[in-house]
Amino acid sequence: MAFVRVPGNDVPEGAEEHWIEGRGGIKVRVLTAPSARGPARGSVIVAPGRTEFIEKYFEVIRELQQRGFAVLCIDWRGQGLSGREIENSVKGHFVSFDDPVNDLATALKLFADKLPRPRIGLAHSMGGAILLRAMQTRRVELDGAAFSAPMWGIASLNKFAKRYASFMTSVGAGGMFAPSVDTRWKREPFKNNPVTNDEARHARCQDLISQEPRLALAGPTLGWVAAAGGVIEAIAQPSASAHLRVPILVATASEELLVDNASHDRVVAGLPDAVHITIPGAKHEILMEKDEARAQFWAAFDALAARVAPAHA
């Protein structure tokens, strides 16, 4: 199908929609788009967060194209317009984070001809857990990476919750909603939202879901919580990132309410070539924030990109 459209969210120039097949026959949707400034200086792999989808990143993709990059963006299995592993399509569910890691690796192999090197990852929140794990396990080889509020820890996920989710999943209840989460999608009011201070960008996301209800996602399942706990533990293992000697940027939001900011310090300590910045006044979705917060992120990204993929003269 064509991309979901709402006013003020233009489809990136030359964007193409593709479908790949992952484990279990799950169909996964992928976007590729060329540089908008002649021959590409490289490629950026956009890895969205939980509940997110390709159309939410159109503005970001266009900005990357204007910087001279070809782009790939993915709808993770279980969200966006990609296939689901359980019947209730609004349940956020993974059996294992290995599945989206492998889906991403498959997409990069299949569309390698559209993604010239050097390649830079640009990952937000849950996408940051998936992308870093892909790099740690060498299933995805990148030349640099930028992480926006990465989900290397979850503020509300304590040891009891992890044990409970793992036990319930082990006895076959992984498809149940986790306790105390939303069990249906409803339009989120801007006031007191936990993700952005930018009202227009917040409304744009809500408009896209209202336009295409299949984009809607509610709370996570117990299986997702168990899988998230597992991948967070794996990411944090001593020396897990010691071989990642490419330039890495980690951006932390000062007004974070969802991920555990302390986890960023712990992971960065094990990265050989990392720059860690905190963006004042930013909530969780740094790339969907007000222009002044976004400008700080893009300045740091551009510094990373200048090292990895110098612009053409």
PDB file of C-alpha atoms in Angstrom:
ATOM      1  CA  MET A   1       0.000   0.000   0.000  1.00  0.00           C
ATOM      2  CA  ALA A   2       1.059   3.630  -0.305  1.00  0.00           C
ATOM      3  CA  PHE A   3       2.518   5.463   2.667  1.00  0.00           C
ATOM      4  CA  VAL A   4       0.078   6.934   5.176  1.00  0.00           C
ATOM      5  CA  ARG A   5      -0.334  10.641   4.488  1.00  0.00           C
ATOM      6  CA  VAL A   6      -1.432  13.615   6.574  1.00  0.00           C
ATOM      7  CA  PRO A   7      -0.984  17.325   5.765  1.00  0.00           C
ATOM      8  CA  GLY A   8       2.450  18.689   6.611  1.00  0.00           C
ATOM      9  CA  ASN A   9       4.193  15.297   6.586  1.00  0.00           C
ATOM     10  CA  ASP A  10       5.529  15.017   3.064  1.00  0.00           C
ATOM     11  CA  VAL A  11       6.769  11.655   1.800  1.00  0.00           C
ATOM     12  CA  PRO A  12      10.574  11.789   1.417  1.00  0.00           C
ATOM     13  CA  GLU A  13      11.812  12.256  -2.149  1.00  0.00           C
ATOM     14  CA  GLY A  14      12.258   8.956  -3.969  1.00  0.00           C
ATOM     15  CA  ALA A  15      11.013   6.874  -1.008  1.00  0.00           C
ATOM     16  CA  GLU A  16      10.124   3.259  -1.769  1.00  0.00           C
ATOM     17  CA  GLU A  17       8.192   0.772   0.352  1.00  0.00           C
ATOM     18  CA  HIS A  18       9.446  -2.819   0.544  1.00  0.00           C
ATOM     19  CA  TRP A  19       8.426  -5.993   2.360  1.00  0.00           C
ATOM     20  CA  ILE A  20      10.712  -8.678   3.731  1.00  0.00           C
ATOM     21  CA  GLU A  21       9.912 -11.932   5.510  1.00  0.00           C
ATOM     22  CA  GLY A  22      11.300 -12.678   8.957  1.00  0.00           C
ATOM     23  CA  ARG A  23      11.190 -15.636  11.310  1.00  0.00           C
ATOM     24  CA  GLY A  24       7.768 -17.236  11.509  1.00  0.00           C
ATOM     25  CA  GLY A  25       6.774 -15.798   8.152  1.00  0.00           C
ATOM     26  CA  ILE A  26       6.246 -12.323   9.650  1.00  0.00           C
ATOM     27  CA  LYS A  27       6.113  -9.630   6.968  1.00  0.00           C
ATOM     28  CA  VAL A  28       8.231  -6.609   7.857  1.00  0.00           C
ATOM     29  CA  ARG A  29       7.868  -3.225   6.129  1.00  0.00           C
ATOM     30  CA  VAL A  30      10.953  -1.258   5.105  1.00  0.00           C
ATOM     31  CA  LEU A  31      11.482   2.170   3.514  1.00  0.00           C
ATOM     32  CA  THR A  32      14.470   3.103   1.407  1.00  0.00           C
ATOM     33  CA  ALA A  33      15.126   6.598   0.096  1.00  0.00           C
ATOM     34  CA  PRO A  34      18.056   8.075  -1.865  1.00  0.00           C
ATOM     35  CA  SER A  35      20.142  11.124  -1.077  1.00  0.00           C
ATOM     36  CA  ALA A  36      18.452  14.369  -2.133  1.00  0.00           C
ATOM     37  CA  ARG A  37      21.823  15.997  -2.921  1.00  0.00           C
ATOM     38  CA  GLY A  38      23.383  14.011  -5.734  1.00  0.00           C
ATOM     39  CA  PRO A  39      25.600  10.977  -5.080  1.00  0.00           C
ATOM     40  CA  ALA A  40      25.187   9.789  -1.504  1.00  0.00           C
ATOM     41  CA  ARG A  41      27.989  10.432   0.985  1.00  0.00           C
ATOM     42  CA  GLY A  42      26.833   7.270   2.771  1.00  0.00           C
ATOM     43  CA  SER A  43      23.701   5.797   4.350  1.00  0.00           C
ATOM     44  CA  VAL A  44      21.786   6.171   7.592  1.00  0.00           C
ATOM     45  CA  ILE A  45      19.851   3.265   9.110  1.00  0.00           C
ATOM     46  CA  VAL A  46      16.895   4.639  11.116  1.00  0.00           C
ATOM     47  CA  ALA A  47      15.749   2.363  13.961  1.00  0.00           C
ATOM     48  CA  PRO A  48      12.515   3.669  15.562  1.00  0.00           C
ATOM     49  CA  GLY A  49      11.286   3.143  19.102  1.00  0.00           C
ATOM     50  CA  ARG A  50       8.435   1.094  20.551  1.00  0.00           C
ATOM     51  CA  THR A  51       5.001   2.032  19.103  1.00  0.00           C
ATOM     52  CA  GLU A  52       6.662   4.025  16.298  1.00  0.00           C
ATOM     53  CA  PHE A  53       6.448   3.621  12.526  1.00  0.00           C
ATOM     54  CA  ILE A  54       8.063   4.782   9.305  1.00  0.00           C
ATOM     55  CA  GLU A  55       5.760   7.765   8.634  1.00  0.00           C
ATOM     56  CA  LYS A  56       6.580   9.294  12.029  1.00  0.00           C
ATOM     57  CA  TYR A  57      10.174   9.644  10.789  1.00  0.00           C
ATOM     58  CA  PHE A  58       9.445  11.330   7.446  1.00  0.00           C
ATOM     59  CA  GLU A  59      10.768  14.688   8.712  1.00  0.00           C
ATOM     60  CA  VAL A  60      13.948  13.044  10.031  1.00  0.00           C
ATOM     61  CA  ILE A  61      14.403  11.079   6.788  1.00  0.00           C
ATOM     62  CA  ARG A  62      14.072  14.243   4.695  1.00  0.00           C
ATOM     63  CA  GLU A  63      16.654  15.982   6.903  1.00  0.00           C
ATOM     64  CA  LEU A  64      19.053  13.074   6.406  1.00  0.00           C
ATOM     65  CA  GLN A  65      18.487  13.150   2.640  1.00  0.00           C
ATOM     66  CA  GLN A  66      19.323  16.861   2.597  1.00  0.00           C
ATOM     67  CA  ARG A  67      22.557  16.024   4.391  1.00  0.00           C
ATOM     68  CA  GLY A  68      23.446  13.781   1.447  1.00  0.00           C
ATOM     69  CA  PHE A  69      22.529  10.401   2.914  1.00  0.00           C
ATOM     70  CA  ALA A  70      20.565   7.502   1.524  1.00  0.00           C
ATOM     71  CA  VAL A  71      18.213   6.185   4.209  1.00  0.00           C
ATOM     72  CA  LEU A  72      16.629   2.934   5.380  1.00  0.00           C
ATOM     73  CA  CYS A  73      13.857   2.904   7.989  1.00  0.00           C
ATOM     74  CA  ILE A  74      11.988  -0.111   9.335  1.00  0.00           C
ATOM     75  CA  ASP A  75       8.649  -0.957  10.937  1.00  0.00           C
ATOM     76  CA  TRP A  76       9.660  -3.497  13.570  1.00  0.00           C
ATOM     77  CA  ARG A  77       7.629  -6.700  13.612  1.00  0.00           C
ATOM     78  CA  GLY A  78       4.642  -6.235  15.902  1.00  0.00           C
ATOM     79  CA  GLN A  79       4.156  -2.535  15.178  1.00  0.00           C
ATOM     80  CA  GLY A  80       3.628  -0.042  12.382  1.00  0.00           C
ATOM     81  CA  LEU A  81       2.187  -1.872   9.372  1.00  0.00           C
ATOM     82  CA  SER A  82       4.436  -4.908   9.835  1.00  0.00           C
ATOM     83  CA  GLY A  83       2.963  -8.287  10.733  1.00  0.00           C
ATOM     84  CA  ARG A  84       2.028  -9.298  14.267  1.00  0.00           C
ATOM     85  CA  GLU A  85       2.952 -12.456  16.143  1.00  0.00           C
ATOM     86  CA  ILE A  86      -0.239 -12.471  18.223  1.00  0.00           C
ATOM     87  CA  GLU A  87      -3.861 -11.950  17.256  1.00  0.00           C
ATOM     88  CA  ASN A  88      -4.529  -8.682  19.088  1.00  0.00           C
ATOM     89  CA  SER A  89      -2.755  -6.157  16.859  1.00  0.00           C
ATOM     90  CA  VAL A  90      -2.528  -3.414  19.514  1.00  0.00           C
ATOM     91  CA  LYS A  91      -0.446  -5.552  21.866  1.00  0.00           C
ATOM     92  CA  GLY A  92       3.230  -4.634  21.735  1.00  0.00           C
ATOM     93  CA  HIS A  93       4.851  -8.062  21.580  1.00  0.00           C
ATOM     94  CA  PHE A  94       8.218  -9.679  20.901  1.00  0.00           C
ATOM     95  CA  VAL A  95       9.099 -13.302  21.503  1.00  0.00           C
ATOM     96  CA  SER A  96      12.756 -12.262  21.601  1.00  0.00           C
ATOM     97  CA  PHE A  97      14.757  -9.171  20.643  1.00  0.00           C
ATOM     98  CA  ASP A  98      16.791 -11.506  18.450  1.00  0.00           C
ATOM     99  CA  ASP A  99      13.922 -11.391  15.955  1.00  0.00           C
ATOM    100  CA  PRO A 100      14.027  -7.641  15.192  1.00  0.00           C
ATOM    101  CA  VAL A 101      17.842  -7.810  15.232  1.00  0.00           C
ATOM    102  CA  ASN A 102      17.694 -10.491  12.547  1.00  0.00           C
ATOM    103  CA  ASP A 103      14.967  -8.629  10.607  1.00  0.00           C
ATOM    104  CA  LEU A 104      17.223  -5.576  10.466  1.00  0.00           C
ATOM    105  CA  ALA A 105      20.221  -7.640   9.379  1.00  0.00           C
ATOM    106  CA  THR A 106      18.106  -9.223   6.628  1.00  0.00           C
ATOM    107  CA  ALA A 107      16.910  -5.825   5.393  1.00  0.00           C
ATOM    108  CA  LEU A 108      20.451  -4.466   5.202  1.00  0.00           C
ATOM    109  CA  LYS A 109      21.559  -7.463   3.159  1.00  0.00           C
ATOM    110  CA  LEU A 110      18.575  -7.324   0.786  1.00  0.00           C
ATOM    111  CA  PHE A 111      18.868  -3.579   0.122  1.00  0.00           C
ATOM    112  CA  ALA A 112      22.646  -3.272   0.224  1.00  0.00           C
ATOM    113  CA  ASP A 113      22.702  -1.822  -3.289  1.00  0.00           C
ATOM    114  CA  LYS A 114      20.595   1.127  -2.082  1.00  0.00           C
ATOM    115  CA  LEU A 115      22.746   1.745   1.017  1.00  0.00           C
ATOM    116  CA  PRO A 116      26.250   2.876   0.064  1.00  0.00           C
ATOM    117  CA  ARG A 117      28.944   2.885   2.698  1.00  0.00           C
ATOM    118  CA  PRO A 118      29.860   4.314   5.077  1.00  0.00           C
ATOM    119  CA  ARG A 119      26.750   3.433   7.098  1.00  0.00           C
ATOM    120  CA  ILE A 120      25.601   5.203  10.250  1.00  0.00           C
ATOM    121  CA  GLY A 121      22.887   3.942  12.584  1.00  0.00           C
ATOM    122  CA  LEU A 122      20.340   6.425  13.992  1.00  0.00           C
ATOM    123  CA  ALA A 123      18.337   4.685  16.697  1.00  0.00           C
ATOM    124  CA  HIS A 124      15.710   5.904  19.155  1.00  0.00           C
ATOM    125  CA  SER A 125      14.647   4.287  22.439  1.00  0.00           C
ATOM    126  CA  MET A 126      13.762   0.601  21.820  1.00  0.00           C
ATOM    127  CA  GLY A 127      15.488   0.898  18.452  1.00  0.00           C
ATOM    128  CA  GLY A 128      18.623   1.747  20.418  1.00  0.00           C
ATOM    129  CA  ALA A 129      18.463  -1.588  22.221  1.00  0.00           C
ATOM    130  CA  ILE A 130      17.908  -3.459  18.962  1.00  0.00           C
ATOM    131  CA  LEU A 131      20.650  -1.628  17.068  1.00  0.00           C
ATOM    132  CA  LEU A 132      23.269  -1.850  19.796  1.00  0.00           C
ATOM    133  CA  ARG A 133      22.565  -5.564  20.270  1.00  0.00           C
ATOM    134  CA  ALA A 134      22.864  -6.040  16.505  1.00  0.00           C
ATOM    135  CA  MET A 135      26.264  -4.347  16.627  1.00  0.00           C
ATOM    136  CA  GLN A 136      27.419  -6.189  19.750  1.00  0.00           C
ATOM    137  CA  THR A 137      26.608  -9.560  18.156  1.00  0.00           C
ATOM    138  CA  ARG A 138      28.162  -8.519  14.827  1.00  0.00           C
ATOM    139  CA  ARG A 139      24.949  -9.200  12.919  1.00  0.00           C
ATOM    140  CA  VAL A 140      25.008  -5.608  11.696  1.00  0.00           C
ATOM    141  CA  GLU A 141      28.295  -3.891  10.802  1.00  0.00           C
ATOM    142  CA  LEU A 142      28.153  -0.084  10.891  1.00  0.00           C
ATOM    143  CA  ASP A 143      30.751   2.648  10.557  1.00  0.00           C
ATOM    144  CA  GLY A 144      29.196   4.835  13.261  1.00  0.00           C
ATOM    145  CA  ALA A 145      25.985   5.163  15.276  1.00  0.00           C
ATOM    146  CA  ALA A 146      23.884   7.804  17.008  1.00  0.00           C
ATOM    147  CA  PHE A 147      21.484   6.881  19.798  1.00  0.00           C
ATOM    148  CA  SER A 148      18.577   9.081  20.915  1.00  0.00           C
ATOM    149  CA  ALA A 149      17.347   8.268  24.452  1.00  0.00           C
ATOM    150  CA  PRO A 150      18.262   4.585  23.979  1.00  0.00           C
ATOM    151  CA  MET A 151      16.341   1.925  25.891  1.00  0.00           C
ATOM    152  CA  TRP A 152      19.343   0.447  27.692  1.00  0.00           C
ATOM    153  CA  GLY A 153      17.288   0.484  30.877  1.00  0.00           C
ATOM    154  CA  ILE A 154      13.591   1.115  31.640  1.00  0.00           C
ATOM    155  CA  ALA A 155      12.644   3.426  34.488  1.00  0.00           C
ATOM    156  CA  SER A 156       9.649   1.331  35.600  1.00  0.00           C
ATOM    157  CA  LEU A 157      11.212  -2.131  35.146  1.00  0.00           C
ATOM    158  CA  ASN A 158      12.385  -3.378  38.557  1.00  0.00           C
ATOM    159  CA  LYS A 159      13.699  -6.845  39.445  1.00  0.00           C
ATOM    160  CA  PHE A 160      10.309  -8.085  40.634  1.00  0.00           C
ATOM    161  CA  ALA A 161       8.606  -7.018  37.387  1.00  0.00           C
ATOM    162  CA  LYS A 162      11.289  -8.762  35.317  1.00  0.00           C
ATOM    163  CA  ARG A 163      10.998 -11.988  37.339  1.00  0.00           C
ATOM    164  CA  TYR A 164       7.205 -11.916  37.142  1.00  0.00           C
ATOM    165  CA  ALA A 165       7.214 -11.330  33.376  1.00  0.00           C
ATOM    166  CA  SER A 166       9.753 -14.096  32.812  1.00  0.00           C
ATOM    167  CA  PHE A 167       7.793 -16.568  34.936  1.00  0.00           C
ATOM    168  CA  MET A 168       4.461 -15.771  33.270  1.00  0.00           C
ATOM    169  CA  THR A 169       6.056 -16.059  29.844  1.00  0.00           C
ATOM    170  CA  SER A 170       7.607 -19.428  30.781  1.00  0.00           C
ATOM    171  CA  VAL A 171       4.157 -20.828  31.631  1.00  0.00           C
ATOM    172  CA  GLY A 172       2.643 -19.679  28.333  1.00  0.00           C
ATOM    173  CA  ALA A 173       1.149 -16.328  29.359  1.00  0.00           C
ATOM    174  CA  GLY A 174       3.580 -14.132  27.413  1.00  0.00           C
ATOM    175  CA  GLY A 175       0.803 -12.883  25.152  1.00  0.00           C
ATOM    176  CA  MET A 176      -1.063 -11.228  28.030  1.00  0.00           C
ATOM    177  CA  PHE A 177      -0.826  -7.490  28.540  1.00  0.00           C
ATOM    178  CA  ALA A 178       1.635  -6.520  31.256  1.00  0.00           C
ATOM    179  CA  PRO A 179      -0.056  -5.237  34.431  1.00  0.00           C
ATOM    180  CA  SER A 180      -1.197  -1.607  34.554  1.00  0.00           C
ATOM    181  CA  VAL A 181      -0.631  -0.793  30.877  1.00  0.00           C
ATOM    182  CA  ASP A 182      -3.054   0.668  28.349  1.00  0.00           C
ATOM    183  CA  THR A 183      -4.999  -2.124  26.648  1.00  0.00           C
ATOM    184  CA  ARG A 184      -6.255   0.018  23.778  1.00  0.00           C
ATOM    185  CA  TRP A 185      -4.942   2.985  21.849  1.00  0.00           C
ATOM    186  CA  LYS A 186      -6.560   6.338  22.413  1.00  0.00           C
ATOM    187  CA  ARG A 187      -5.502   9.717  21.137  1.00  0.00           C
ATOM    188  CA  GLU A 188      -3.021  11.123  23.625  1.00  0.00           C
ATOM    189  CA  PRO A 189      -3.654  14.676  24.814  1.00  0.00           C
ATOM    190  CA  PHE A 190      -0.659  16.967  24.470  1.00  0.00           C
ATOM    191  CA  LYS A 191      -0.863  18.262  28.047  1.00  0.00           C
ATOM    192  CA  ASN A 192       1.392  16.282  30.397  1.00  0.00           C
ATOM    193  CA  ASN A 193       2.480  13.843  27.660  1.00  0.00           C
ATOM    194  CA  PRO A 194       5.791  12.117  28.520  1.00  0.00           C
ATOM    195  CA  VAL A 195       7.500  12.308  25.130  1.00  0.00           C
ATOM    196  CA  THR A 196       7.744  15.832  23.673  1.00  0.00           C
ATOM    197  CA  ASN A 197       7.319  19.540  24.362  1.00  0.00           C
ATOM    198  CA  ASP A 198       6.493  20.204  20.694  1.00  0.00           C
ATOM    199  CA  GLU A 199       2.737  20.363  20.230  1.00  0.00           C
ATOM    200  CA  ALA A 200       2.744  20.289  16.403  1.00  0.00           C
ATOM    201  CA  ARG A 201       4.983  17.221  16.144  1.00  0.00           C
ATOM    202  CA  HIS A 202       2.964  15.474  18.853  1.00  0.00           C
ATOM    203  CA  ALA A 203      -0.279  16.182  16.958  1.00  0.00           C
ATOM    204  CA  ARG A 204       1.238  14.962  13.692  1.00  0.00           C
ATOM    205  CA  CYS A 205       1.945  11.538  15.194  1.00  0.00           C
ATOM    206  CA  GLN A 206      -1.564  11.291  16.640  1.00  0.00           C
ATOM    207  CA  ASP A 207      -3.032  12.361  13.281  1.00  0.00           C
ATOM    208  CA  LEU A 208      -1.149   9.608  11.448  1.00  0.00           C
ATOM    209  CA  ILE A 209      -2.571   6.932  13.758  1.00  0.00           C
ATOM    210  CA  SER A 210      -6.063   8.398  13.476  1.00  0.00           C
ATOM    211  CA  GLN A 211      -5.698   8.303   9.677  1.00  0.00           C
ATOM    212  CA  GLU A 212      -4.510   4.664   9.669  1.00  0.00           C
ATOM    213  CA  PRO A 213      -5.733   2.769  12.762  1.00  0.00           C
ATOM    214  CA  ARG A 214      -3.480  -0.194  11.954  1.00  0.00           C
ATOM    215  CA  LEU A 215      -0.582   1.947  13.176  1.00  0.00           C
ATOM    216  CA  ALA A 216      -2.067   1.982  16.683  1.00  0.00           C
ATOM    217  CA  LEU A 217      -0.233   0.210  19.489  1.00  0.00           C
ATOM    218  CA  ALA A 218      -1.157   0.018  23.153  1.00  0.00           C
ATOM    219  CA  GLY A 219       0.888  -1.353  26.057  1.00  0.00           C
ATOM    220  CA  PRO A 220       3.417  -4.187  25.930  1.00  0.00           C
ATOM    221  CA  THR A 221       2.816  -7.833  26.709  1.00  0.00           C
ATOM    222  CA  LEU A 222       4.468  -9.826  29.460  1.00  0.00           C
ATOM    223  CA  GLY A 223       6.477 -11.517  26.706  1.00  0.00           C
ATOM    224  CA  TRP A 224       7.782  -8.145  25.516  1.00  0.00           C
ATOM    225  CA  VAL A 225       8.707  -7.162  29.079  1.00  0.00           C
ATOM    226  CA  ALA A 226      10.572 -10.441  29.578  1.00  0.00           C
ATOM    227  CA  ALA A 227      12.365 -10.027  26.256  1.00  0.00           C
ATOM    228  CA  ALA A 228      13.232  -6.401  27.049  1.00  0.00           C
ATOM    229  CA  GLY A 229      14.671  -7.405  30.413  1.00  0.00           C
ATOM    230  CA  GLY A 230      16.796 -10.017  28.679  1.00  0.00           C
ATOM    231  CA  VAL A 231      18.195  -7.707  26.034  1.00  0.00           C
ATOM    232  CA  ILE A 232      18.944  -4.972  28.585  1.00  0.00           C
ATOM    233  CA  GLU A 233      20.944  -7.464  30.665  1.00  0.00           C
ATOM    234  CA  ALA A 234      22.809  -8.662  27.569  1.00  0.00           C
ATOM    235  CA  ILE A 235      23.649  -5.109  26.466  1.00  0.00           C
ATOM    236  CA  ALA A 236      25.052  -4.277  29.907  1.00  0.00           C
ATOM    237  CA  GLN A 237      27.429  -7.239  30.130  1.00  0.00           C
ATOM    238  CA  PRO A 238      31.029  -6.190  30.789  1.00  0.00           C
ATOM    239  CA  SER A 239      33.037  -6.001  27.557  1.00  0.00           C
ATOM    240  CA  ALA A 240      29.916  -6.562  25.384  1.00  0.00           C
ATOM    241  CA  SER A 241      30.751  -3.384  23.454  1.00  0.00           C
ATOM    242  CA  ALA A 242      34.547  -3.443  23.739  1.00  0.00           C
ATOM    243  CA  HIS A 243      35.008  -4.347  20.070  1.00  0.00           C
ATOM    244  CA  LEU A 244      32.839  -1.451  18.832  1.00  0.00           C
ATOM    245  CA  ARG A 245      35.619   0.960  17.928  1.00  0.00           C
ATOM    246  CA  VAL A 246      33.493   3.084  15.585  1.00  0.00           C
ATOM    247  CA  PRO A 247      32.402   6.610  16.576  1.00  0.00           C
ATOM    248  CA  ILE A 248      29.203   6.567  18.649  1.00  0.00           C
ATOM    249  CA  LEU A 249      26.964   9.404  19.872  1.00  0.00           C
ATOM    250  CA  VAL A 250      24.590   8.948  22.808  1.00  0.00           C
ATOM    251  CA  ALA A 251      22.013  11.679  23.481  1.00  0.00           C
ATOM    252  CA  THR A 252      20.161  11.710  26.805  1.00  0.00           C
ATOM    253  CA  ALA A 253      16.998  13.750  27.443  1.00  0.00           C
ATOM    254  CA  SER A 254      17.101  15.820  30.623  1.00  0.00           C
ATOM    255  CA  GLU A 255      13.321  15.491  31.156  1.00  0.00           C
ATOM    256  CA  GLU A 256      13.290  11.729  30.579  1.00  0.00           C
ATOM    257  CA  LEU A 257      10.372   9.775  32.072  1.00  0.00           C
ATOM    258  CA  LEU A 258      10.515   6.430  30.234  1.00  0.00           C
ATOM    259  CA  VAL A 259      14.029   5.043  29.924  1.00  0.00           C
ATOM    260  CA  ASP A 260      16.624   4.858  32.689  1.00  0.00           C
ATOM    261  CA  ASN A 261      19.162   7.615  32.034  1.00  0.00           C
ATOM    262  CA  ALA A 262      21.679   6.039  34.418  1.00  0.00           C
ATOM    263  CA  SER A 263      21.920   3.108  32.008  1.00  0.00           C
ATOM    264  CA  HIS A 264      23.387   5.456  29.389  1.00  0.00           C
ATOM    265  CA  ASP A 265      26.358   6.234  31.637  1.00  0.00           C
ATOM    266  CA  ARG A 266      26.940   2.540  32.305  1.00  0.00           C
ATOM    267  CA  VAL A 267      26.890   1.529  28.636  1.00  0.00           C
ATOM    268  CA  VAL A 268      28.908   4.537  27.461  1.00  0.00           C
ATOM    269  CA  ALA A 269      31.645   3.573  29.944  1.00  0.00           C
ATOM    270  CA  GLY A 270      32.182   0.382  27.922  1.00  0.00           C
ATOM    271  CA  LEU A 271      32.239   2.042  24.477  1.00  0.00           C
ATOM    272  CA  PRO A 272      35.739   2.779  23.170  1.00  0.00           C
ATOM    273  CA  ASP A 273      34.837   5.871  21.085  1.00  0.00           C
ATOM    274  CA  ALA A 274      31.677   7.501  22.439  1.00  0.00           C
ATOM    275  CA  VAL A 275      30.448  11.062  22.905  1.00  0.00           C
ATOM    276  CA  HIS A 276      27.652  11.401  25.483  1.00  0.00           C
ATOM    277  CA  ILE A 277      25.524  14.556  25.585  1.00  0.00           C
ATOM    278  CA  THR A 278      22.497  15.542  27.637  1.00  0.00           C
ATOM    279  CA  ILE A 279      19.980  17.792  25.923  1.00  0.00           C
ATOM    280  CA  PRO A 280      18.443  20.229  28.432  1.00  0.00           C
ATOM    281  CA  GLY A 281      14.686  20.677  28.303  1.00  0.00           C
ATOM    282  CA  ALA A 282      14.125  17.627  26.120  1.00  0.00           C
ATOM    283  CA  LYS A 283      11.633  14.894  26.872  1.00  0.00           C
ATOM    284  CA  HIS A 284      12.070  11.324  25.633  1.00  0.00           C
ATOM    285  CA  GLU A 285      11.528  11.839  21.886  1.00  0.00           C
ATOM    286  CA  ILE A 286      14.487  14.101  21.177  1.00  0.00           C
ATOM    287  CA  LEU A 287      13.996  13.910  17.397  1.00  0.00           C
ATOM    288  CA  MET A 288      10.342  14.959  17.800  1.00  0.00           C
ATOM    289  CA  GLU A 289      11.157  17.808  20.198  1.00  0.00           C
ATOM    290  CA  LYS A 290      11.133  21.571  19.770  1.00  0.00           C
ATOM    291  CA  ASP A 291      13.559  22.965  17.231  1.00  0.00           C
ATOM    292  CA  GLU A 292      16.106  24.195  19.786  1.00  0.00           C
ATOM    293  CA  ALA A 293      16.460  20.723  21.325  1.00  0.00           C
ATOM    294  CA  ARG A 294      16.570  19.050  17.914  1.00  0.00           C
ATOM    295  CA  ALA A 295      19.245  21.505  16.763  1.00  0.00           C
ATOM    296  CA  GLN A 296      21.529  20.360  19.582  1.00  0.00           C
ATOM    297  CA  PHE A 297      21.085  16.743  18.564  1.00  0.00           C
ATOM    298  CA  TRP A 298      21.667  17.481  14.883  1.00  0.00           C
ATOM    299  CA  ALA A 299      24.816  19.464  15.652  1.00  0.00           C
ATOM    300  CA  ALA A 300      26.229  16.464  17.507  1.00  0.00           C
ATOM    301  CA  PHE A 301      25.086  14.106  14.746  1.00  0.00           C
ATOM    302  CA  ASP A 302      26.731  16.291  12.096  1.00  0.00           C
ATOM    303  CA  ALA A 303      30.002  16.179  14.036  1.00  0.00           C
ATOM    304  CA  LEU A 304      29.786  12.385  14.107  1.00  0.00           C
ATOM    305  CA  ALA A 305      28.889  12.239  10.411  1.00  0.00           C
ATOM    306  CA  ALA A 306      31.831  14.491   9.494  1.00  0.00           C
ATOM    307  CA  ARG A 307      34.156  11.878  11.008  1.00  0.00           C
ATOM    308  CA  VAL A 308      32.448   8.885   9.431  1.00  0.00           C
ATOM    309  CA  ALA A 309      31.188  10.189   6.082  1.00  0.00           C
ATOM    310  CA  PRO A 310      32.735  13.515   5.062  1.00  0.00           C
ATOM    311  CA  ALA A 311      30.488  15.508   2.731  1.00  0.00           C
ATOM    312  CA  HIS A 312      31.446  15.761  -0.933  1.00  0.00           C
ATOM    313  CA  ALA A 313      33.347  18.868  -1.895  1.00  0.00           C
TER     314      ALA A 313
END
